[in-house]
Coordinates of C-alpha atoms (C1' of nucleotides) in Angstrom, one line a residue:
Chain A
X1 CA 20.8 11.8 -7.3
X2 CA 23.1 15.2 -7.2
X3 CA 24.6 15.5 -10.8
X4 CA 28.3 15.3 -10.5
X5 CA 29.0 18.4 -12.6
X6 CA 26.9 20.3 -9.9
X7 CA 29.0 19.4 -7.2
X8 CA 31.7 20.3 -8.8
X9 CA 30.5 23.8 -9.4
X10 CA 28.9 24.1 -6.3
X11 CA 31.3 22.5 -4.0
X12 CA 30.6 24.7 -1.0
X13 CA 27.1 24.9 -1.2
X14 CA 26.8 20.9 -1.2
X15 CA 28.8 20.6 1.9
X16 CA 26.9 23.5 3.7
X17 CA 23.8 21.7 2.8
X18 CA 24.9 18.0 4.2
X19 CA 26.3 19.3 7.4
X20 CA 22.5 20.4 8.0
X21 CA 21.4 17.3 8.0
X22 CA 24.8 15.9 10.0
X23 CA 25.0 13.7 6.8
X24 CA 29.2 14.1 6.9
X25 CA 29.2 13.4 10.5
X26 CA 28.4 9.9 9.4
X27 CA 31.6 7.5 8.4
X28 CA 33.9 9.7 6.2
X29 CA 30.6 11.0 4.0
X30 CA 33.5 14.1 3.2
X31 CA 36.1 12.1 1.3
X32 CA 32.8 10.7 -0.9
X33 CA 32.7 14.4 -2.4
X34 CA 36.0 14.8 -2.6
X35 CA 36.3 10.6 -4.1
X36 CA 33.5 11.9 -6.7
X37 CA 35.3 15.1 -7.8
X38 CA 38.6 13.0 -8.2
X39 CA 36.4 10.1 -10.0
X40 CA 34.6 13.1 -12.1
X41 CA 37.8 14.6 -13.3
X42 CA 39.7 11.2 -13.7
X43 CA 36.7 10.2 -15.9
X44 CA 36.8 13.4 -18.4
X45 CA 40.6 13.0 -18.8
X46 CA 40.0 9.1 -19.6
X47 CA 37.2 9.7 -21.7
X48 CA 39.1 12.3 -23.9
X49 CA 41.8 10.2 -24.3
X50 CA 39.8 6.9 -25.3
X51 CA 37.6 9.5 -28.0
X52 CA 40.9 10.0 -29.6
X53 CA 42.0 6.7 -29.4
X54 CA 39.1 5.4 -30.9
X55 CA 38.8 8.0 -33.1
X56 CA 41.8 6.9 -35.0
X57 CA 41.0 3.4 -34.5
X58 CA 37.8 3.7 -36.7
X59 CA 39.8 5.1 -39.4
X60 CA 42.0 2.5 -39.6
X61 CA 39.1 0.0 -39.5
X62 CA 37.6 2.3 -42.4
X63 CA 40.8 2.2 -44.5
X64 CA 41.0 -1.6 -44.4
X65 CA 37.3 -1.8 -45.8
X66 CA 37.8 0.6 -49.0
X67 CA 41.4 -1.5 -49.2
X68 CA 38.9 -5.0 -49.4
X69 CA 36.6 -3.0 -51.7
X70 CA 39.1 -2.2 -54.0
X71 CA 41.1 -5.4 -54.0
X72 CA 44.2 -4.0 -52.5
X73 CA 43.9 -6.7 -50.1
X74 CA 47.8 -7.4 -49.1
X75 CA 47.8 -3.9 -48.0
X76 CA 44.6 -4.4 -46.0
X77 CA 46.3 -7.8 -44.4
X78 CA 49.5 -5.3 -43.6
X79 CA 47.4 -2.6 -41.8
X80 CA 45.8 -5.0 -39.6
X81 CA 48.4 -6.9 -38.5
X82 CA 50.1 -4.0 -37.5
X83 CA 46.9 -2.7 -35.5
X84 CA 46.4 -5.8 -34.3
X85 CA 48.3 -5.5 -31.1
X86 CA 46.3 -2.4 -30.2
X87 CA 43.1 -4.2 -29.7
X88 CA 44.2 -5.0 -25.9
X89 CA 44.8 -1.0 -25.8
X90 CA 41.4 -0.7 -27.4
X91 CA 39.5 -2.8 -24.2
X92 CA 41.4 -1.6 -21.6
X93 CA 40.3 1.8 -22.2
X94 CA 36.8 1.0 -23.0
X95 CA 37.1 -1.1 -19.7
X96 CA 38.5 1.6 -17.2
X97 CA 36.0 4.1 -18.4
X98 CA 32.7 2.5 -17.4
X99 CA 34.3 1.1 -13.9
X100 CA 35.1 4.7 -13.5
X101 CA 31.7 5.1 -14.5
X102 CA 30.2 3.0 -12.2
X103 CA 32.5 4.2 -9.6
X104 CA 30.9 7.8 -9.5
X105 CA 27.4 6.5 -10.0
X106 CA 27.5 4.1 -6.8
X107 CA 29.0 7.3 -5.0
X108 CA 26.6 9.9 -6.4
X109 CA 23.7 7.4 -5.4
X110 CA 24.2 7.8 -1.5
X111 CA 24.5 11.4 -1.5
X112 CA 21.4 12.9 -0.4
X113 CA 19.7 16.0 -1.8
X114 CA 20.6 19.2 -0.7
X115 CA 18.1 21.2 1.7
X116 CA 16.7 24.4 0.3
X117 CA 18.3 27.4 2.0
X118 CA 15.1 27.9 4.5
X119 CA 16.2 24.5 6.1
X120 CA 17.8 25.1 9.6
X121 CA 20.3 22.6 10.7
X122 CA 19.4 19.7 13.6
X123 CA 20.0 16.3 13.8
X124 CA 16.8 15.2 15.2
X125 CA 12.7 16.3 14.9
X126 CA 13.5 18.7 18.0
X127 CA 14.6 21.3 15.6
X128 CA 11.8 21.6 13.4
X129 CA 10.2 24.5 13.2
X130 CA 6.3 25.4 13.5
X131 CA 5.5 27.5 11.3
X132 CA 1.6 27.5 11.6
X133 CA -0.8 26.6 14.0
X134 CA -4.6 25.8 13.5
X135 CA -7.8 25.3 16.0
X136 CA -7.9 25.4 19.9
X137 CA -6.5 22.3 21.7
X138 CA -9.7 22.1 24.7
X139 CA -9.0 19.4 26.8
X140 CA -12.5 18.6 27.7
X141 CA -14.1 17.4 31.0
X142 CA -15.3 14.1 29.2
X143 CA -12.9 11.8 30.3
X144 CA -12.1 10.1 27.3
X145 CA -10.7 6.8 26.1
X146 CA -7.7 6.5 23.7
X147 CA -8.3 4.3 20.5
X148 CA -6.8 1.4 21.8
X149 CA -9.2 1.5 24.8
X150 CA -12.2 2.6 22.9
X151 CA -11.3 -0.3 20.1
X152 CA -11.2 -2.9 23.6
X153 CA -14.2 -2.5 24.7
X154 CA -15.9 -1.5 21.4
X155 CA -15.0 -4.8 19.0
X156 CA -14.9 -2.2 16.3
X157 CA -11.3 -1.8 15.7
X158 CA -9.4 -5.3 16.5
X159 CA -5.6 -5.4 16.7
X160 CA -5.3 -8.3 18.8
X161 CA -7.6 -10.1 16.0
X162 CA -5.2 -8.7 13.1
X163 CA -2.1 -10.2 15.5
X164 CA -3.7 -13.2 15.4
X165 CA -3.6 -13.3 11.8
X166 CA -0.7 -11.3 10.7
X167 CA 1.2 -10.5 14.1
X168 CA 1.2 -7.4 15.7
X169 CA 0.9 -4.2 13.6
X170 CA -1.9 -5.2 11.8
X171 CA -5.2 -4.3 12.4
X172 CA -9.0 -5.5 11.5
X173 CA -11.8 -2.9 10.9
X174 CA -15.2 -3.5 11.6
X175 CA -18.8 -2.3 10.7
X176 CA -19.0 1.6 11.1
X177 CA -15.3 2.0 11.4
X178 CA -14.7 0.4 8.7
X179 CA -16.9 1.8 6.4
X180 CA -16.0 5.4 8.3
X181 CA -12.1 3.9 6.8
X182 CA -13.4 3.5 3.3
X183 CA -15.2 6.9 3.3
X184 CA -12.9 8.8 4.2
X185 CA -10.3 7.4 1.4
X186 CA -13.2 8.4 -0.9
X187 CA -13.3 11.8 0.6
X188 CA -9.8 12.3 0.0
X189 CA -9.4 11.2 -3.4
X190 CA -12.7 13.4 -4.3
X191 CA -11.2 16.2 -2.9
X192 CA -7.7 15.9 -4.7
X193 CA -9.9 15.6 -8.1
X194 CA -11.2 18.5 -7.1
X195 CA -7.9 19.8 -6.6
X196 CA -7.0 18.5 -10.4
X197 CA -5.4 15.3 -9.8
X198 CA -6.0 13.0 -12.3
X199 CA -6.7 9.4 -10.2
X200 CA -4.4 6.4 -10.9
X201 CA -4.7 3.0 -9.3
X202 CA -1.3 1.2 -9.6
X203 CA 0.4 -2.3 -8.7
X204 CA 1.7 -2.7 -4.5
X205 CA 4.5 -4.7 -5.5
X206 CA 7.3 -3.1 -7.8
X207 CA 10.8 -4.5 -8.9
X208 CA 14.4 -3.4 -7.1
X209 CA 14.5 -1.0 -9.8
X210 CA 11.6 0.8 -9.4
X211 CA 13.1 1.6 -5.4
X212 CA 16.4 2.7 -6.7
X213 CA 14.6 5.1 -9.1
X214 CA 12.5 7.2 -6.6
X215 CA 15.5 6.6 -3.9
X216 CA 13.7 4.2 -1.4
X217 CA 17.5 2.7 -1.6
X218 CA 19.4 2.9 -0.5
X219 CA 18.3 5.0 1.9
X220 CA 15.0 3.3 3.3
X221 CA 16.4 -0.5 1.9
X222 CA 15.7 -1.8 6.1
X223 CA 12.1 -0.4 6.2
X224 CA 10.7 -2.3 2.5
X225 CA 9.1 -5.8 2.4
X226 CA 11.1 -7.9 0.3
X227 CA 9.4 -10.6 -1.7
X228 CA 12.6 -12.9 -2.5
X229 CA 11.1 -15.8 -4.7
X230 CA 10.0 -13.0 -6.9
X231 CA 12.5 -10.3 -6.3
X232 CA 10.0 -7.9 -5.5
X233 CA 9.2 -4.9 -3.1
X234 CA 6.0 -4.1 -1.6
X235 CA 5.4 -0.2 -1.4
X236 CA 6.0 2.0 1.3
X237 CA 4.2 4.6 0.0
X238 CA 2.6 5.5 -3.2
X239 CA 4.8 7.7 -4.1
X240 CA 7.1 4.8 -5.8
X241 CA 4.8 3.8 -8.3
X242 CA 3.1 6.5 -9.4
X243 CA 6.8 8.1 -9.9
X244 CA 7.9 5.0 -11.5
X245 CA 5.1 5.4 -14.1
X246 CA 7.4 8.9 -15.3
X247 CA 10.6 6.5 -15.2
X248 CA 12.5 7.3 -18.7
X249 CA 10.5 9.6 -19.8
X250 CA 10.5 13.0 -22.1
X251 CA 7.8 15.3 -21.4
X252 CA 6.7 17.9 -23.5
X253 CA 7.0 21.6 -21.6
X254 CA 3.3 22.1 -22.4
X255 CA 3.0 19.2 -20.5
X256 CA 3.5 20.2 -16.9
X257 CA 2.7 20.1 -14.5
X258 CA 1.4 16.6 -14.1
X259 CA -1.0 16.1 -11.3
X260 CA -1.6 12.7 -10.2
X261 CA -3.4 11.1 -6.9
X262 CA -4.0 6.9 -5.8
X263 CA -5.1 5.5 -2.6
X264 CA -2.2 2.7 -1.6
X265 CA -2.2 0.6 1.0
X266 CA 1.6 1.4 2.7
X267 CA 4.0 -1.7 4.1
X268 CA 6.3 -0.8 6.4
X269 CA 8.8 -2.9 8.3
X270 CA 9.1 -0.3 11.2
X271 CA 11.8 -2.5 13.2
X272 CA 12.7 -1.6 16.3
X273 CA 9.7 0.3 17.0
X274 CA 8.1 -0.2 20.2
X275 CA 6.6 1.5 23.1
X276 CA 3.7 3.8 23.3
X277 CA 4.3 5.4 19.9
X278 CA 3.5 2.3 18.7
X279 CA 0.3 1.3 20.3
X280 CA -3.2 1.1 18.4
X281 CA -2.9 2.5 15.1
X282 CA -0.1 4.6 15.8
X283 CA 2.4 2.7 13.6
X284 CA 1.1 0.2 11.9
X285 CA 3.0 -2.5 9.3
X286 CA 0.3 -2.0 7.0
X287 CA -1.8 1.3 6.5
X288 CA -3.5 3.5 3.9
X289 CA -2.6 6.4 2.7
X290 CA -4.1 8.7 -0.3
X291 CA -1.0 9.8 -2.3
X292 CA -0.4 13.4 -4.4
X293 CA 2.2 13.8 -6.7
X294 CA 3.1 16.8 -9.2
X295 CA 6.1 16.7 -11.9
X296 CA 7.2 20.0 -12.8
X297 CA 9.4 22.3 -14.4
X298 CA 11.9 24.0 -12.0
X299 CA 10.9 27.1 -12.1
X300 CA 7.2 25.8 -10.8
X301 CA 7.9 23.4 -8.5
X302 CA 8.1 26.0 -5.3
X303 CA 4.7 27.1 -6.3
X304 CA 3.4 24.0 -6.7
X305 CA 5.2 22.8 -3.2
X306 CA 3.1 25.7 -1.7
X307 CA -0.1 24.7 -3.8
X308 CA 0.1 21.1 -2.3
X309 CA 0.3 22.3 1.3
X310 CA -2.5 24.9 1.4
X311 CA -4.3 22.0 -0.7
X312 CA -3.8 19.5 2.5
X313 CA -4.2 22.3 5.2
X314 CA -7.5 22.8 3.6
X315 CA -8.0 18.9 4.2
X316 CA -8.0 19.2 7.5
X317 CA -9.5 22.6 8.0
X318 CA -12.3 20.5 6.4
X319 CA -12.4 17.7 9.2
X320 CA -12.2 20.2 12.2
X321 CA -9.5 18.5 13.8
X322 CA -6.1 20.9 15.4
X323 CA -3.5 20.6 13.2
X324 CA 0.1 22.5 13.0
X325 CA 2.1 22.6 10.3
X326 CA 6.4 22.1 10.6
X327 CA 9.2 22.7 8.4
X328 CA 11.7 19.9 8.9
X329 CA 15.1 20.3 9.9
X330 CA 18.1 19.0 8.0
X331 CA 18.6 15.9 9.8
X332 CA 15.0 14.7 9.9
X333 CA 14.2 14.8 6.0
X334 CA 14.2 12.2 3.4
X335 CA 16.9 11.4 1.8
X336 CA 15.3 12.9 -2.0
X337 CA 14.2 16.0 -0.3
X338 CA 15.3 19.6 -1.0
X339 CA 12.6 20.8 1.6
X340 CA 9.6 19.2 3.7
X341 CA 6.4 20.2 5.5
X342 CA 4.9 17.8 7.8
X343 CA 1.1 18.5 8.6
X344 CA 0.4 16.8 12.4
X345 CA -2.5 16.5 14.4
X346 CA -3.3 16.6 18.0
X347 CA -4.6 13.9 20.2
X348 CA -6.1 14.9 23.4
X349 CA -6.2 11.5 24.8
X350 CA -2.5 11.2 23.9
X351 CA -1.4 14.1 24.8
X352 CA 0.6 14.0 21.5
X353 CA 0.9 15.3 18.3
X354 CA 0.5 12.9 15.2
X355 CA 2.2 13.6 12.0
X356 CA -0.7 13.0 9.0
X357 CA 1.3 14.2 5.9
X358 CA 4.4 15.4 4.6
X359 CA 5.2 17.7 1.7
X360 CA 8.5 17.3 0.0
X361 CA 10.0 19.0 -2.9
X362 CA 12.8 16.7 -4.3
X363 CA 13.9 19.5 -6.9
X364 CA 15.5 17.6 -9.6
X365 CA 17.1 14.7 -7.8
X366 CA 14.5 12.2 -7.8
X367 CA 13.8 13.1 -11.5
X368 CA 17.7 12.5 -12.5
X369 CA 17.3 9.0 -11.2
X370 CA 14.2 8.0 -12.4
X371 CA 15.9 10.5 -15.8
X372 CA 12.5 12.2 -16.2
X373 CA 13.2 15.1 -18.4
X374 CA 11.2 17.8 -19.9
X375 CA 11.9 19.4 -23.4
X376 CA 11.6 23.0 -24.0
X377 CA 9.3 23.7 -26.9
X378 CA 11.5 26.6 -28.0
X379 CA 15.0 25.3 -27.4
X380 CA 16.1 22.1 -28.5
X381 CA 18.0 21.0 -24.4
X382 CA 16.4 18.6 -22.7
X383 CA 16.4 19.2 -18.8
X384 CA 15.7 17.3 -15.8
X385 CA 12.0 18.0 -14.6
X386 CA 11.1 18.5 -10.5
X387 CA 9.1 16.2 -8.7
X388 CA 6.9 16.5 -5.7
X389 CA 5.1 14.6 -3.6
X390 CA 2.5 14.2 -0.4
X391 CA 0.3 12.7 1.6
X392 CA -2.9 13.5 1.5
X393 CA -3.7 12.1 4.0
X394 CA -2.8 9.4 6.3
X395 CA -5.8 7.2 7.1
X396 CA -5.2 5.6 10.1
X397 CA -3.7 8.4 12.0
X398 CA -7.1 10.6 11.4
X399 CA -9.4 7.8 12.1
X400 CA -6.8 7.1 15.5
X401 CA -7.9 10.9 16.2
X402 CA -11.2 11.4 15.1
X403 CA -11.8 8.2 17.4
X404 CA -10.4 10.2 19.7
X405 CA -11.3 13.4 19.9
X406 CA -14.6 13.4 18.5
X407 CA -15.8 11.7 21.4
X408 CA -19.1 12.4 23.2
X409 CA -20.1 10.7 26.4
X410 CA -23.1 8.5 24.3
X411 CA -21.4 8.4 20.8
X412 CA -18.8 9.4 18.2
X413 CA -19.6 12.1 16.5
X414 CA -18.5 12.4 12.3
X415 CA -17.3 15.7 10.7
X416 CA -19.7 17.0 8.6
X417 CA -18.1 16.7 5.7
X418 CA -17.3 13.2 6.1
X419 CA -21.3 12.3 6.4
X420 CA -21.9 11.8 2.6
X421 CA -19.3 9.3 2.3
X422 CA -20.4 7.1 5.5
X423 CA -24.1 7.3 5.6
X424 CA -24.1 7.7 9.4
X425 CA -23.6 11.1 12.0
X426 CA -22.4 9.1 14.8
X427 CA -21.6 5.9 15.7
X428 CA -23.6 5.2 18.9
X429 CA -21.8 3.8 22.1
X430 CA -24.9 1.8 22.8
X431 CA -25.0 -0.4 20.0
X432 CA -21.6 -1.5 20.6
X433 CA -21.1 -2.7 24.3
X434 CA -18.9 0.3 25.8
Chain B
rG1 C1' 3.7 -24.4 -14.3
rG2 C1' 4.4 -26.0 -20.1
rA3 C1' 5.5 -24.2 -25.2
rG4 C1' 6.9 -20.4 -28.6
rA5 C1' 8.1 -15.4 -30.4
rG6 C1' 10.4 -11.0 -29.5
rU7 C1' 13.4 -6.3 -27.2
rU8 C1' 16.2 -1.0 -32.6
rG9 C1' 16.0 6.6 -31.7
rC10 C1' 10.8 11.1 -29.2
rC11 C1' 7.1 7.3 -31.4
rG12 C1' 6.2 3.4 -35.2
rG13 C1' 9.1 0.1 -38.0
rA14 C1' 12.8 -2.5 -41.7
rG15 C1' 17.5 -4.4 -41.9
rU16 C1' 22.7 -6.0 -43.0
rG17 C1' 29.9 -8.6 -40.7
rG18 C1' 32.0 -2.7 -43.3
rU19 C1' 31.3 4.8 -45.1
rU20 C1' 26.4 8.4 -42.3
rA21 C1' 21.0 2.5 -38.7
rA22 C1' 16.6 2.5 -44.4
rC23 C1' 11.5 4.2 -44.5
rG24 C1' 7.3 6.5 -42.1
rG25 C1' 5.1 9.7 -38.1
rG26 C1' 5.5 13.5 -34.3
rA27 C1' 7.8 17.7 -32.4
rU28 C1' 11.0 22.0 -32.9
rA29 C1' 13.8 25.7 -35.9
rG30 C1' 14.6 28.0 -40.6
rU31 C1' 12.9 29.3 -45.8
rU32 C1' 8.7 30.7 -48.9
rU33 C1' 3.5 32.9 -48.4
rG34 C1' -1.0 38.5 -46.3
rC35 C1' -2.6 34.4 -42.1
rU36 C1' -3.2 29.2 -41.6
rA37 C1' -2.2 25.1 -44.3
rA38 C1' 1.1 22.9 -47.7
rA39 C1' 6.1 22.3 -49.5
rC40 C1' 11.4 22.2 -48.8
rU41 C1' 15.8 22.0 -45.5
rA42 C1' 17.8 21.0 -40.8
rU43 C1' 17.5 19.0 -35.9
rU44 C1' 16.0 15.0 -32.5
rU45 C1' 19.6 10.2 -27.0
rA46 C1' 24.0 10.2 -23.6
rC47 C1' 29.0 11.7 -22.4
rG48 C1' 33.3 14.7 -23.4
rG49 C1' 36.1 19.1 -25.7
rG50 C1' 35.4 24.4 -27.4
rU51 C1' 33.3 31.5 -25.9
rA52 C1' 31.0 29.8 -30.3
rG53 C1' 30.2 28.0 -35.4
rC54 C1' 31.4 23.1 -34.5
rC55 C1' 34.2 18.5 -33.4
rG56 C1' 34.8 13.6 -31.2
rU57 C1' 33.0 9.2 -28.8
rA58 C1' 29.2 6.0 -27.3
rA59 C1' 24.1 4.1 -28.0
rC60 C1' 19.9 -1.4 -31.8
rG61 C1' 17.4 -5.0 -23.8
rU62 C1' 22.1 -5.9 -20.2
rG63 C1' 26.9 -8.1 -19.6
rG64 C1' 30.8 -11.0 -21.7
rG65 C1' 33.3 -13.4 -26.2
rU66 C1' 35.1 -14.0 -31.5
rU67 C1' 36.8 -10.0 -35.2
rC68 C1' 41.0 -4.9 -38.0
rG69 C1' 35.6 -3.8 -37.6
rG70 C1' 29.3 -6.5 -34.2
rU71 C1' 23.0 -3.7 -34.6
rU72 C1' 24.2 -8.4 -37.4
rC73 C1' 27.8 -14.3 -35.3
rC74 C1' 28.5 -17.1 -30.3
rC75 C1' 27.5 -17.5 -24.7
rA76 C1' 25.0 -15.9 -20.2
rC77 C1' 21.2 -13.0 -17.9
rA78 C1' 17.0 -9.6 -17.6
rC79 C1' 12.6 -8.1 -19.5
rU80 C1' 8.0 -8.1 -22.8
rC81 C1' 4.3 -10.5 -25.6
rU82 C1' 1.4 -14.8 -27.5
rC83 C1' -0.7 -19.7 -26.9
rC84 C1' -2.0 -23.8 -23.4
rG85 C1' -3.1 -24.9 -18.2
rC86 C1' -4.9 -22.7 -13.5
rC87 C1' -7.8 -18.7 -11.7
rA88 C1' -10.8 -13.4 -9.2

RNA sequence: GGAGAGUUGCCGGAGUGGUUAACGGGAUAGUUUGCUAAACUAUUUACGGGUAGCCGUAACGUGGGUUCGGUUCCCACACUCUCCGCCA
């Protein structure tokens, strides 16, 4: 959430900012700045004039009580009756200041941030930019078979079982793939210790207001599993809990950053997906991702942005697999982000590239919602704290293309790094039925 | 699922229809000291006004109600904990 005093200051520089992502081209989005500068104004005038109200109300309240205490109590019985009639002033006032209240809030709450001034303008991933590319895409003799294929005739990766049990979208892993899914979940979290993120393991299902807090809504409301005897939310990333964990809360300075990683399983609606983008474990309702966070101070959190992608790049230098790394244009970032990096990776047999993480700053407006604040040791303000967050990395869509493209003609080879979490170099066509 | 207890500031924790929410802890600033410690004083959340010193208002889970005045009384809701039952 944008604080309403900065849009007033910054009027210009907020509009600039949401016609990159062709956010006012949507229904009238300009008269909700121009409704929360009214609302903002109308608000201080209100407020001033209640203060002063009440602020003469109290002391009336006060005289009658020293009147009481001192007997006097006629005069008390005088005073209020004749304040009596003010009462009705009294709750109008306190009435019309927290609707106004509200008002702004529920206004402020569907701005989105405001892209950092690197982001080019675009309605639509077309406009992203590359900004770095990484390994040789060979497109080997082999002829070789897509996931979906390879997981047909290899009984090792069953969607059409996981349909049968959940419906389409979900997907069952078996013996080396499996065990190649849980390793490389271990790989990543190692490396992100490594990295100094402290591990959490947190709850998949989270209350409304955990979703409103790291802006999931109202922005991303349609994509979220809704539990509705138990008004709960099952996550779409991990991001929303191990956020939520920093929801009302005062840091100390000395405190940040914060570094923080946890595998989560990710539940996705995804309707009306379909088509080949969708196929095998493309898009999938449920998948696994390894999460990194960092909460920092704003001066930091552009360093740290640029920490957590060379952190991730170094992922998949690790894993030998052709990755290039994009700067999002306005129009395709989330809603709480100031800026974006999305880390993809290339499938040979699909011809495609597959996006495997993203890398947002959201700058101090996911912090003002979930009113995470920081206190200087030095200076008594408290201020709102930045927060970042990343994926790190994808499972599925690195298991989809190590499947993929680390395909010989007798076997599946594993990236060396990956070999001391699985056990096993390859996993051999033979012993599977190709 | 059944029964009961609770929700107070940065943290712990008392409390009452009436000045300023006791007391304790932490943190920060200032004073004193050769340093640290200790001691003393002040500050601690949100919003608004003012260049500033400062001033005002709100805040005891949330929303209503009664009252000149509610943290306290009444109503509704949310959340947390304990015990019982069930259970990995």
């Amino acid at each position: 959430m944008l604080q309403a005093l900065f849009i007033e200051e910054n009027k210009e520089k907020v509009i600039e900012g949401l016609k990159k992502r062709y956010f006012l081209e949507i229904e009238g989005m300009l008269s909700i700045i121009k409704k929360i500068l009214y609302l903002l104004d109308d608000k201080r005038r209100i407020q001033l004039k209640r203060d002063a109200f009440f602020f003469s109300f109290n002391k009336i309240s006060r005289q009658i009580n020293k009147l009481i205490q001192i007997g006097k109590n006629e005069k008390a019985i005088a005073l209020y009756d004749k304040y009596n009639n003010l009462k009705k002033d009294l709750i109008y006032r306190k009435t019309i200041l927290s609707s106004v209240s509200k008002e702004l809030l529920k206004n402020l709450l569907s701005i989105p941030n405001i892209p950092h001034e690197y982001i080019k303008k675009g309605y639509s991933s077309k406009y992203n930019e590359i900004i770095y590319n990484h390994g040789k895409i060979n497109l080997s003799t082999i002829k070789k078979l897509s996931h979906w294929e390879f997981s047909k005739k290899m009984e090792l990766i069953n969607c059409e079982l996981g349909a049968k049990i959940s419906g389409s979208g979900f997907t069952i892993y078996k013996g080396k793939v499996a065990r190649l899914h849980r390793a490389m979940i271990e790989y990543f979290i190692e490396y992100n210790l490594q990295g100094g993120y402290i591990e959490y393991a947190v709850p998949f299902l989270v209350r409304p207001v955990a979703i409103i807090a790291t802006g999931q809504i109202p922005d991303k409301e349609k994509q979220m599993y809704y539990l509705e005897k138990d008004n709960l939310y099952l996550i779409s990333t991990g991001e929303i809990p191990l956020m939520n964990c920093y929801r009302e809360i005062i840091l100390k300075e000395s405190q940040l950053p914060i570094k923080i990683t946890a595998y989560t399983p990710c539940f996705r609606r995804e309707a009306g997906s379909y088509g080949a983008n969708v196929r095998g474990l493309n898009r999938l309702h449920q998948f696994d991702k390894v999460e990194i966070i960092q909460i920092t101070t704003p001066d930091f959190s552009y360093y740290a942005l640029q920490e957590m992608v060379q952190h991730v790049k170094n992922i998949l230098i690790s894993l030998n697999l052709p990755f290039r790394l994009l700067r999002l244009c306005g129009g395709d970032m989330g809603f709480t982000s100031a800026i974006t990096y999305d880390f993809e990776i290339y499938s040979y047999t699909q011809n495609q590239w597959l996006e495997v993480s993203s890398i947002s700053n959201c700058t101090n407006f996911q912090s003002n919602r979930l009113k995470l604040r920081y206190k200087k040791t030095n200076r008594g303000k408290t201020q709102i704290c930045h927060s970042l967050n990343g994926s790190s990395i994808a499972v599925q869509r690195i298991l989809a293309v190590l499947l993929e493209n680390s395909q010989t003609s007798k076997s599946i080879e594993i990236p060396e790094t990956l070999i001391p979490y699985t056990g096993f170099k390859e996993i051999l066509f033979s012993s599977y039925q190709i």
